[in-house]
PDB file of C-alpha atoms in Angstrom:
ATOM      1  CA  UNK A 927       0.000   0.000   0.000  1.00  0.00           C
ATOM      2  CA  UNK A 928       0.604   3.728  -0.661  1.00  0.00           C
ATOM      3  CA  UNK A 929       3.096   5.463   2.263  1.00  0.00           C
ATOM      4  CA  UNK A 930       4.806   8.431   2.415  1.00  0.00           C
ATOM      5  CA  UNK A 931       8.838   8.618   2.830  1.00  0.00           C
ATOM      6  CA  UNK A 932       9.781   9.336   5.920  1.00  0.00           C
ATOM      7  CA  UNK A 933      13.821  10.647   6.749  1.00  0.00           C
ATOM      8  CA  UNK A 934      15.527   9.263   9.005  1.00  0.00           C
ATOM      9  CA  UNK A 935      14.834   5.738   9.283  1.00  0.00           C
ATOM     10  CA  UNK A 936      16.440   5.092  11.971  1.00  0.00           C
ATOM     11  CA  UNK A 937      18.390   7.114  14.431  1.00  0.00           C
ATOM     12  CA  UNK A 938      20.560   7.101  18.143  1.00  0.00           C
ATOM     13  CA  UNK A 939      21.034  10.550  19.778  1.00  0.00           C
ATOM     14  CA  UNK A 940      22.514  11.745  22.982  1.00  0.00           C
ATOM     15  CA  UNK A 941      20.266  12.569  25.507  1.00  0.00           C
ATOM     16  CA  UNK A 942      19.735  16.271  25.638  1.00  0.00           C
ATOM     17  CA  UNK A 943      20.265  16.613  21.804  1.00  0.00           C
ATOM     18  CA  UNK A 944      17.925  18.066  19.575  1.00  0.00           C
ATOM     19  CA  UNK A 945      16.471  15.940  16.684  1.00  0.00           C
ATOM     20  CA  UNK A 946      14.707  16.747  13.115  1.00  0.00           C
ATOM     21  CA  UNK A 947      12.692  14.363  10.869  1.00  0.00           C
ATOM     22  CA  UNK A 948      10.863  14.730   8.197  1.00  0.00           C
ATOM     23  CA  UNK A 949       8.093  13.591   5.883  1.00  0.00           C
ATOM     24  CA  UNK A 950       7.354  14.194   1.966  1.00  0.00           C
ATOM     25  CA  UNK A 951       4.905  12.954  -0.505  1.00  0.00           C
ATOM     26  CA  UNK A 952       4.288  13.487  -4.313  1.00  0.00           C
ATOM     27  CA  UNK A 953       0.456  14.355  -3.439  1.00  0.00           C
ATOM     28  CA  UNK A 954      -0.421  17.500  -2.042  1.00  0.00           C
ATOM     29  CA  UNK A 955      -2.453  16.818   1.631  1.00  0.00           C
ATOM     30  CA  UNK A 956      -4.490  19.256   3.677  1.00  0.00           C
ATOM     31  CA  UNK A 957      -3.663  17.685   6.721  1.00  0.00           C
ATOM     32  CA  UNK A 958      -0.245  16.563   8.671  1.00  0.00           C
ATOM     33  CA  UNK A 959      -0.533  14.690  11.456  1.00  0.00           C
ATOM     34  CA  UNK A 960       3.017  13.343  13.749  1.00  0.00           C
ATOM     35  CA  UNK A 961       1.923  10.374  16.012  1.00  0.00           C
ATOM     36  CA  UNK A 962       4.227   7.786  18.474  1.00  0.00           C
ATOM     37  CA  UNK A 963       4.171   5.023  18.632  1.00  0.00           C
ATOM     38  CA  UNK A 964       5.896   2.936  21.664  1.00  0.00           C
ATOM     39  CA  UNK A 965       5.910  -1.160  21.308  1.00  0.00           C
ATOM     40  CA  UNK A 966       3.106  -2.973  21.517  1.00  0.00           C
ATOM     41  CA  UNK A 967       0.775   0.192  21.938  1.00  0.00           C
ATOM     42  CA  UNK A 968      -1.360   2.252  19.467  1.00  0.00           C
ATOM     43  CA  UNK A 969       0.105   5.421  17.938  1.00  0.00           C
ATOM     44  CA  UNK A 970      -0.305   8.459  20.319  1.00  0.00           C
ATOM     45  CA  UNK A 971      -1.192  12.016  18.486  1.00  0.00           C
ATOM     46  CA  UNK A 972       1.627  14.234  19.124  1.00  0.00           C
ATOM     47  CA  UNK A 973       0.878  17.130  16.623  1.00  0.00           C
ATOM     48  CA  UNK A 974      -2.081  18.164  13.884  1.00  0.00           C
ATOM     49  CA  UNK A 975      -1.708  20.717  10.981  1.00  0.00           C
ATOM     50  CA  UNK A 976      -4.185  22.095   9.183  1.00  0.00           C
ATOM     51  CA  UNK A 977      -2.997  25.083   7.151  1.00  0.00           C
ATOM     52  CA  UNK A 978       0.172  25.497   4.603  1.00  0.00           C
ATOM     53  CA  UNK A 979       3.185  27.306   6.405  1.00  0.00           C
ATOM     54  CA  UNK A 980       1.814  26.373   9.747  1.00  0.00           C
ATOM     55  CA  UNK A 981       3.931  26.032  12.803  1.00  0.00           C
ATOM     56  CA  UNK A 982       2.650  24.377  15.646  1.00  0.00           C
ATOM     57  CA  UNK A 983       4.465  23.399  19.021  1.00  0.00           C
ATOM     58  CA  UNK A 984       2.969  20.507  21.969  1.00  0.00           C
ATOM     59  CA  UNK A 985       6.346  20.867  24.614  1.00  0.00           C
ATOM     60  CA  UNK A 986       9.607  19.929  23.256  1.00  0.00           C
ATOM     61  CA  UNK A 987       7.525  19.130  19.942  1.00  0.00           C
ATOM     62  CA  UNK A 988       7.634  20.996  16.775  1.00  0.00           C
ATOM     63  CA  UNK A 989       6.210  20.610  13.718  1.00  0.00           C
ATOM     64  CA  UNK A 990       5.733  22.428  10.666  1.00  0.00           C
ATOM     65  CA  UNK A 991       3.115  22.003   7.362  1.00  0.00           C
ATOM     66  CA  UNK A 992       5.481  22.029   4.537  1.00  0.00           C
ATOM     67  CA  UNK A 993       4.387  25.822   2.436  1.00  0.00           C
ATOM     68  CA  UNK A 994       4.151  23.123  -0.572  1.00  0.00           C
ATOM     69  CA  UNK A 995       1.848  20.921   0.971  1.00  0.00           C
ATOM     70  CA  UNK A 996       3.896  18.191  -0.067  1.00  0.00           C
ATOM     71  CA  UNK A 997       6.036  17.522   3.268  1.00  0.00           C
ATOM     72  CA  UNK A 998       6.151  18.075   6.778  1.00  0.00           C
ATOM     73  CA  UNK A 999       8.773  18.034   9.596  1.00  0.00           C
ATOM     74  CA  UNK A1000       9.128  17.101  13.352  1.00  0.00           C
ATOM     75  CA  UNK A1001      11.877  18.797  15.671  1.00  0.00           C
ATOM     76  CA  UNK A1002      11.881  17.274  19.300  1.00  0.00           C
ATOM     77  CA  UNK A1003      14.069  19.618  21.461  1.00  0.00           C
ATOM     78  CA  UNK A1004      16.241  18.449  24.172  1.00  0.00           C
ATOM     79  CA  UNK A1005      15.722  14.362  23.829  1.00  0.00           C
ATOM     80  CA  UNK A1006      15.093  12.537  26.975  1.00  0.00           C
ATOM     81  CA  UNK A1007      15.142   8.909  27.366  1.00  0.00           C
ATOM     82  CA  UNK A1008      11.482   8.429  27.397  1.00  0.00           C
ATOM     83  CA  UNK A1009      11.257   9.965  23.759  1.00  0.00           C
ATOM     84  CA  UNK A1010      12.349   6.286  22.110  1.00  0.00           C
ATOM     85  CA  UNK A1011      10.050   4.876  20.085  1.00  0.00           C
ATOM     86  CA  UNK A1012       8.501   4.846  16.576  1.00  0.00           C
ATOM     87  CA  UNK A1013       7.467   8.466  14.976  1.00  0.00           C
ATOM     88  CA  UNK A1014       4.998   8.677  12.426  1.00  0.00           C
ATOM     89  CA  UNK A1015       3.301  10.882   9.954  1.00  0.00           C
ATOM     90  CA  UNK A1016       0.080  10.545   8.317  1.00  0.00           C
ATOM     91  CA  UNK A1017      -1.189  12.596   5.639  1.00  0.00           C
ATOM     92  CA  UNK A1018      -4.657  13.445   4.525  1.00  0.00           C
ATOM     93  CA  UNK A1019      -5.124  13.837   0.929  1.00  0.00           C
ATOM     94  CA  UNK A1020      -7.471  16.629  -0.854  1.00  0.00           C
ATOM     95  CA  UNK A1021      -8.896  13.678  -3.051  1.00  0.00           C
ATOM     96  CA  UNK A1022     -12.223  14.214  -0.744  1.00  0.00           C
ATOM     97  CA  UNK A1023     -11.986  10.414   1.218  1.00  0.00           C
ATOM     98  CA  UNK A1024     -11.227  10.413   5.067  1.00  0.00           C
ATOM     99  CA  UNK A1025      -8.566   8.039   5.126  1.00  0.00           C
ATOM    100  CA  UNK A1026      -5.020   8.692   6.252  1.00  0.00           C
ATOM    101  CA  UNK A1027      -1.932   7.690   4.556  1.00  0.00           C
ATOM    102  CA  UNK A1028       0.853   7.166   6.970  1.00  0.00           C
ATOM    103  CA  UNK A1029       4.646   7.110   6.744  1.00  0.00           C
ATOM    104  CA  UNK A1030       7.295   4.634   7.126  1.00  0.00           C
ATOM    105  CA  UNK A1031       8.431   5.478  10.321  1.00  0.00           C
ATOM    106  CA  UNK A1032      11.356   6.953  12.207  1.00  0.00           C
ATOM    107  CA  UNK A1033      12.851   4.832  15.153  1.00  0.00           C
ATOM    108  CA  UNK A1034      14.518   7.221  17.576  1.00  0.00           C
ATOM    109  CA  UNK A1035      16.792   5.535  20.124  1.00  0.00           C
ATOM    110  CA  UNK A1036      18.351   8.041  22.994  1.00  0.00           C
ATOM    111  CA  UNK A1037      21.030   7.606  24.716  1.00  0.00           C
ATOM    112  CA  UNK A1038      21.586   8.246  28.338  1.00  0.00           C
TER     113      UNK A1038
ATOM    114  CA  UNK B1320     -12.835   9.119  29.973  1.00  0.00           C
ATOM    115  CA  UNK B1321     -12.132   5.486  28.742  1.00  0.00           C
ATOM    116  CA  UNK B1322      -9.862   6.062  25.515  1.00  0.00           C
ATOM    117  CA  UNK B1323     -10.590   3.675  22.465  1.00  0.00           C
ATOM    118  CA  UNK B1324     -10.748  -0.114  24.118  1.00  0.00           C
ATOM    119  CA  UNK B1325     -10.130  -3.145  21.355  1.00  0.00           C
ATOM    120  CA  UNK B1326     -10.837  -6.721  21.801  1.00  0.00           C
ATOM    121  CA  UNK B1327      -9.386  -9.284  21.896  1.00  0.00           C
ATOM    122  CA  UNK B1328      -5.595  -7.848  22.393  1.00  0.00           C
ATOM    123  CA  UNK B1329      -4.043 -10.925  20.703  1.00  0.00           C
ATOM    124  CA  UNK B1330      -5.380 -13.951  18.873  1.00  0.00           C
ATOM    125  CA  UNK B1331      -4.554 -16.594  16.835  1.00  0.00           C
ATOM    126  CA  UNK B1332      -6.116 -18.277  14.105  1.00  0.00           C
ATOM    127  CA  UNK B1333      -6.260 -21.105  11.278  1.00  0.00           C
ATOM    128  CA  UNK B1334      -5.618 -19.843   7.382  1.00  0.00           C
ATOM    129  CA  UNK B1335      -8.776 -19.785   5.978  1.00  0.00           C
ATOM    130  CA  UNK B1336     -10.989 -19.406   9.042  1.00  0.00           C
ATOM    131  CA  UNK B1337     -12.810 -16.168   9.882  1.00  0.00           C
ATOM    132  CA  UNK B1338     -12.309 -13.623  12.527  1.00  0.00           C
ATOM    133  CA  UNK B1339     -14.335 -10.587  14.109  1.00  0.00           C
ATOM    134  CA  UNK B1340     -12.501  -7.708  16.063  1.00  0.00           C
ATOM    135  CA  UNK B1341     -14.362  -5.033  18.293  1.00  0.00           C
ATOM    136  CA  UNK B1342     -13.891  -1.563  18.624  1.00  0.00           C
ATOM    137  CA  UNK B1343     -15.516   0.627  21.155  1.00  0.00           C
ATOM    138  CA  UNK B1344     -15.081   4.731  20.323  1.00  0.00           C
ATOM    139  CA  UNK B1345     -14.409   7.311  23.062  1.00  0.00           C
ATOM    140  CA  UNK B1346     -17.505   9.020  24.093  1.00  0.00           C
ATOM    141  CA  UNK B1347     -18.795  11.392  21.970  1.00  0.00           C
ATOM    142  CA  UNK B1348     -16.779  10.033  19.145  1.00  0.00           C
ATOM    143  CA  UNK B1349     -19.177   9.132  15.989  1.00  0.00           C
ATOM    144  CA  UNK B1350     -15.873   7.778  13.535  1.00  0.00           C
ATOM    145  CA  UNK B1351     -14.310   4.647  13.364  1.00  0.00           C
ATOM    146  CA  UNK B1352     -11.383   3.651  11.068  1.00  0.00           C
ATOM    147  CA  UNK B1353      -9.636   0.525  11.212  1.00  0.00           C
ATOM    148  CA  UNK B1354      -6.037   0.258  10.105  1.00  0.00           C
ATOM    149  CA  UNK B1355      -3.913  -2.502   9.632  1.00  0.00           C
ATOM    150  CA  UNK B1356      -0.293  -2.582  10.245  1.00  0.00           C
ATOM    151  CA  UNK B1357       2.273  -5.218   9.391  1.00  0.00           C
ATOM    152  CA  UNK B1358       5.562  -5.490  11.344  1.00  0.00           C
ATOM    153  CA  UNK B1359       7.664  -2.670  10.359  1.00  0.00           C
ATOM    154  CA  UNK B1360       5.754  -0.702   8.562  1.00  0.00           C
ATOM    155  CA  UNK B1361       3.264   2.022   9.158  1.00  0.00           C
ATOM    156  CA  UNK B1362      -0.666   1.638   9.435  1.00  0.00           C
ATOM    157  CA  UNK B1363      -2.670   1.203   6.128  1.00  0.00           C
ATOM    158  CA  UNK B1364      -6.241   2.332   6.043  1.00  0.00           C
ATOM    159  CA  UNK B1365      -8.979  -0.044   5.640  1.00  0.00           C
ATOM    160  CA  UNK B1366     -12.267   1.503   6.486  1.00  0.00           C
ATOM    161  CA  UNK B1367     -13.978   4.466   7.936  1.00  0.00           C
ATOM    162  CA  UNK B1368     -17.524   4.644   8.905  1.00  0.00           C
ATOM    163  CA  UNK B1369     -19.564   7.991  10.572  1.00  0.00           C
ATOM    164  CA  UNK B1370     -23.026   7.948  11.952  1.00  0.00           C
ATOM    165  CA  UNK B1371     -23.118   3.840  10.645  1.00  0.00           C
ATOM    166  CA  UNK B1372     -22.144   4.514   7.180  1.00  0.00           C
ATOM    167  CA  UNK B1373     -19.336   3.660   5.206  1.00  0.00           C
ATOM    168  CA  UNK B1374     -17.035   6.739   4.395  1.00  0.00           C
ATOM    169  CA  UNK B1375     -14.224   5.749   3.171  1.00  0.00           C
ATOM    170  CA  UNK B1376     -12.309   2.068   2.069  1.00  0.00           C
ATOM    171  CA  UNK B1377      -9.067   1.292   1.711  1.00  0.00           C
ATOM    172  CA  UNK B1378      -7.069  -1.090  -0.931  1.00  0.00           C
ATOM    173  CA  UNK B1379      -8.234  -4.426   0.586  1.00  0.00           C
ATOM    174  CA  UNK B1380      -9.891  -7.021  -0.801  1.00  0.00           C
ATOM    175  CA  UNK B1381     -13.306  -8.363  -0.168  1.00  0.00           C
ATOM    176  CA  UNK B1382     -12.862 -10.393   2.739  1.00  0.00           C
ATOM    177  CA  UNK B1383     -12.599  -7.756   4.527  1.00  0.00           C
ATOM    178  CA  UNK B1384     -15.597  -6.240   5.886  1.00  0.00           C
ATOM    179  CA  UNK B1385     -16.971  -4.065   8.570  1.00  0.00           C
ATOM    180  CA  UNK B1386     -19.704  -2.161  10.245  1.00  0.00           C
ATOM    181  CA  UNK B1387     -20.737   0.540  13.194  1.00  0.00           C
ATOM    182  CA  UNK B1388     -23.755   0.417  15.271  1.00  0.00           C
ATOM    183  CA  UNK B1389     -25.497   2.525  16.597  1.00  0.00           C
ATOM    184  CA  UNK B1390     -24.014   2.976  19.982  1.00  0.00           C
ATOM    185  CA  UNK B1391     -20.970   4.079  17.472  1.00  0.00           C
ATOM    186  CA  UNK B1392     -18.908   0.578  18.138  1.00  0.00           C
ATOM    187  CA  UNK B1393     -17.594  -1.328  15.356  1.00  0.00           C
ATOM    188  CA  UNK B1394     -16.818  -4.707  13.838  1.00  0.00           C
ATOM    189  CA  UNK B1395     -14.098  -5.761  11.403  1.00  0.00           C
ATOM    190  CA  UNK B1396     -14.907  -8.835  10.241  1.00  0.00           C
ATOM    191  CA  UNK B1397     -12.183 -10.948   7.852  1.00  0.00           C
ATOM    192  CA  UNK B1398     -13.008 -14.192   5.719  1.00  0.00           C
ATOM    193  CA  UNK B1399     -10.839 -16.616   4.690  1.00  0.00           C
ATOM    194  CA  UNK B1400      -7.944 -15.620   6.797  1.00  0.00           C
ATOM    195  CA  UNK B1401      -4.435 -16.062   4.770  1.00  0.00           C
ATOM    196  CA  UNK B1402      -0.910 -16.008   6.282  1.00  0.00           C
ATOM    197  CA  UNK B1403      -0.612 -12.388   5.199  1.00  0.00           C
ATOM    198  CA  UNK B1404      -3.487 -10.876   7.354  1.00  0.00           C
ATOM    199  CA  UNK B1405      -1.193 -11.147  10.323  1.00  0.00           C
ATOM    200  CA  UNK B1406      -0.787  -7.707  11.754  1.00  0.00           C
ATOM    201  CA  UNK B1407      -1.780  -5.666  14.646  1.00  0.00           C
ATOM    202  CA  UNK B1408      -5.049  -3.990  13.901  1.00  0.00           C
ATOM    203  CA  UNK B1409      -5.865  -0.796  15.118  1.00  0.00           C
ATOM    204  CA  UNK B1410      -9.348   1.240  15.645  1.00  0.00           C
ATOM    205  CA  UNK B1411      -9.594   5.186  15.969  1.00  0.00           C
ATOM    206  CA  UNK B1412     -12.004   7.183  16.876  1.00  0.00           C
ATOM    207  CA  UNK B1413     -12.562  10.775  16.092  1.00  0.00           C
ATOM    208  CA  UNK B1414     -15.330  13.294  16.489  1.00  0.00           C
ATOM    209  CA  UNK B1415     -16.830  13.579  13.224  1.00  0.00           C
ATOM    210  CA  UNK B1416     -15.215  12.495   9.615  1.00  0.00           C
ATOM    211  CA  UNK B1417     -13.260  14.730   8.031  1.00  0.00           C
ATOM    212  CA  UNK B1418      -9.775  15.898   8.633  1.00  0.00           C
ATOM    213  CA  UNK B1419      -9.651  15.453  12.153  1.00  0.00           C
ATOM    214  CA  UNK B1420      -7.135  13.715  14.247  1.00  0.00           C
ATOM    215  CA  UNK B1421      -7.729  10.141  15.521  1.00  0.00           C
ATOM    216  CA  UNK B1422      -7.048   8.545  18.444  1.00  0.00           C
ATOM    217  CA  UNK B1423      -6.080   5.086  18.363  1.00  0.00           C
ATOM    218  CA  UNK B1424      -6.722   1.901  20.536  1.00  0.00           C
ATOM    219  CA  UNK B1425      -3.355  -0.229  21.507  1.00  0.00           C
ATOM    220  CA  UNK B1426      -5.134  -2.684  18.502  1.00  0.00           C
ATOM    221  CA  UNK B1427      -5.474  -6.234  18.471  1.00  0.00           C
ATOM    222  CA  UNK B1428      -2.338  -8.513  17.173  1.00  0.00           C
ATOM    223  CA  UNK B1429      -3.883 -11.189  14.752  1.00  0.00           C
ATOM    224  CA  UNK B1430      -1.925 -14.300  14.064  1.00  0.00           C
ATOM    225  CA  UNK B1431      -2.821 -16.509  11.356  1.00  0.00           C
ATOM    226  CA  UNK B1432      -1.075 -19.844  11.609  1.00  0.00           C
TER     227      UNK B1432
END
């Protein structure tokens, strides 16, 4: 099935650095969306955008609705342990249905 | 306030045998979408329903199947399980349809053996 590319894959940080990830697509969506998801749980919503250009911060989270509508990005400012897990984005298309097409992932791994 | 509650958490069944997961919304919440997600990989959508109707369907075959009542819970129903439909299965709930955020259960992990 249809996902969108998400960069990094994968990736280890120190604790207390700051880390950026992003998503892209070839479709243009009206929503973002940045979800985690820890193992064996459901994805938890971090972050919704719903306008072009739009900034939007929940914490240490940041996240920003690409001015293309084409990509978005996640910043997560000063990484504690607890941040490990799976980050995901999920776009919503303008094609008028109500799903949600979702990334590949990025696993973040912190080190203490 | 209960968040989105999925049963059964795990189970295990035959190829070619038939299963039926639950899905109960948050309160208040009139959509349900079911996902499923393989190991590894991020959630594909397979239905949405608001207010008992089908909204929205994904790129799965047949078998697949589901419904809402109207207390707003829903079924996903799968025929003739194969190997492949192993995944965790996940139900959100959201307000209305549209582009709103969901909020997921912790899903139910399906073998098929």
């Amino acid at each position: 099935g249809q996902q969108l590319n998400q960069s990094p894959q994968s990736m280890f940080i120190q604790e207390g650095e700051d880390v950026s990830m992003n998503c892209t697509s070839s479709s243009i969506f009206n929503t973002w969306l940045w979800y985690k998801q820890d193992p064996g749980e459901g994805p938890v919503l971090l972050i919704a955008l719903y306008k072009a250009g739009e900034l939007t911060s929940n914490g240490r989270l940041t996240a920003q609705f690409g001015i293309t509508r084409k990509d978005s990005f996640l910043n997560i400012s000063a990484s504690i342990p607890s941040d490990v897990g799976i980050y995901f984005c999920a776009g919503q298309s303008t094609s008028g249905t109500y799903k949600y097409i979702f990334g590949t992932g990025t696993r973040l791994k912190v080190l203490a | 306030d209960a968040g989105v509650t999925q049963s059964p958490t795990h189970l295990i069944k035959t190829r070619g045998q038939h299963v039926t997961l639950r899905c109960s919304p948050i309160s208040g919440h009139k959509s349900v979408s079911w996902y499923q997600q393989v190991l590894g990989q991020g959630p594909q959508f397979i239905f949405q329903y608001y207010e008992k109707e089908e909204r929205g369907r994904g790129n799965f075959p047949d078998r697949f199947s589901a419904r809402q009542f109207p207390n707003y819970s829903s079924e996903l129903n799968v025929n003739a399980l194969l190997l492949g439909d192993s995944a965790l299965y996940l139900c959100a709930s959201s307000r209305e349809a549209g582009n709103y955020g969901y909020t997921f259960g912790s899903g139910t992990r399906l073998t098929v053996v």
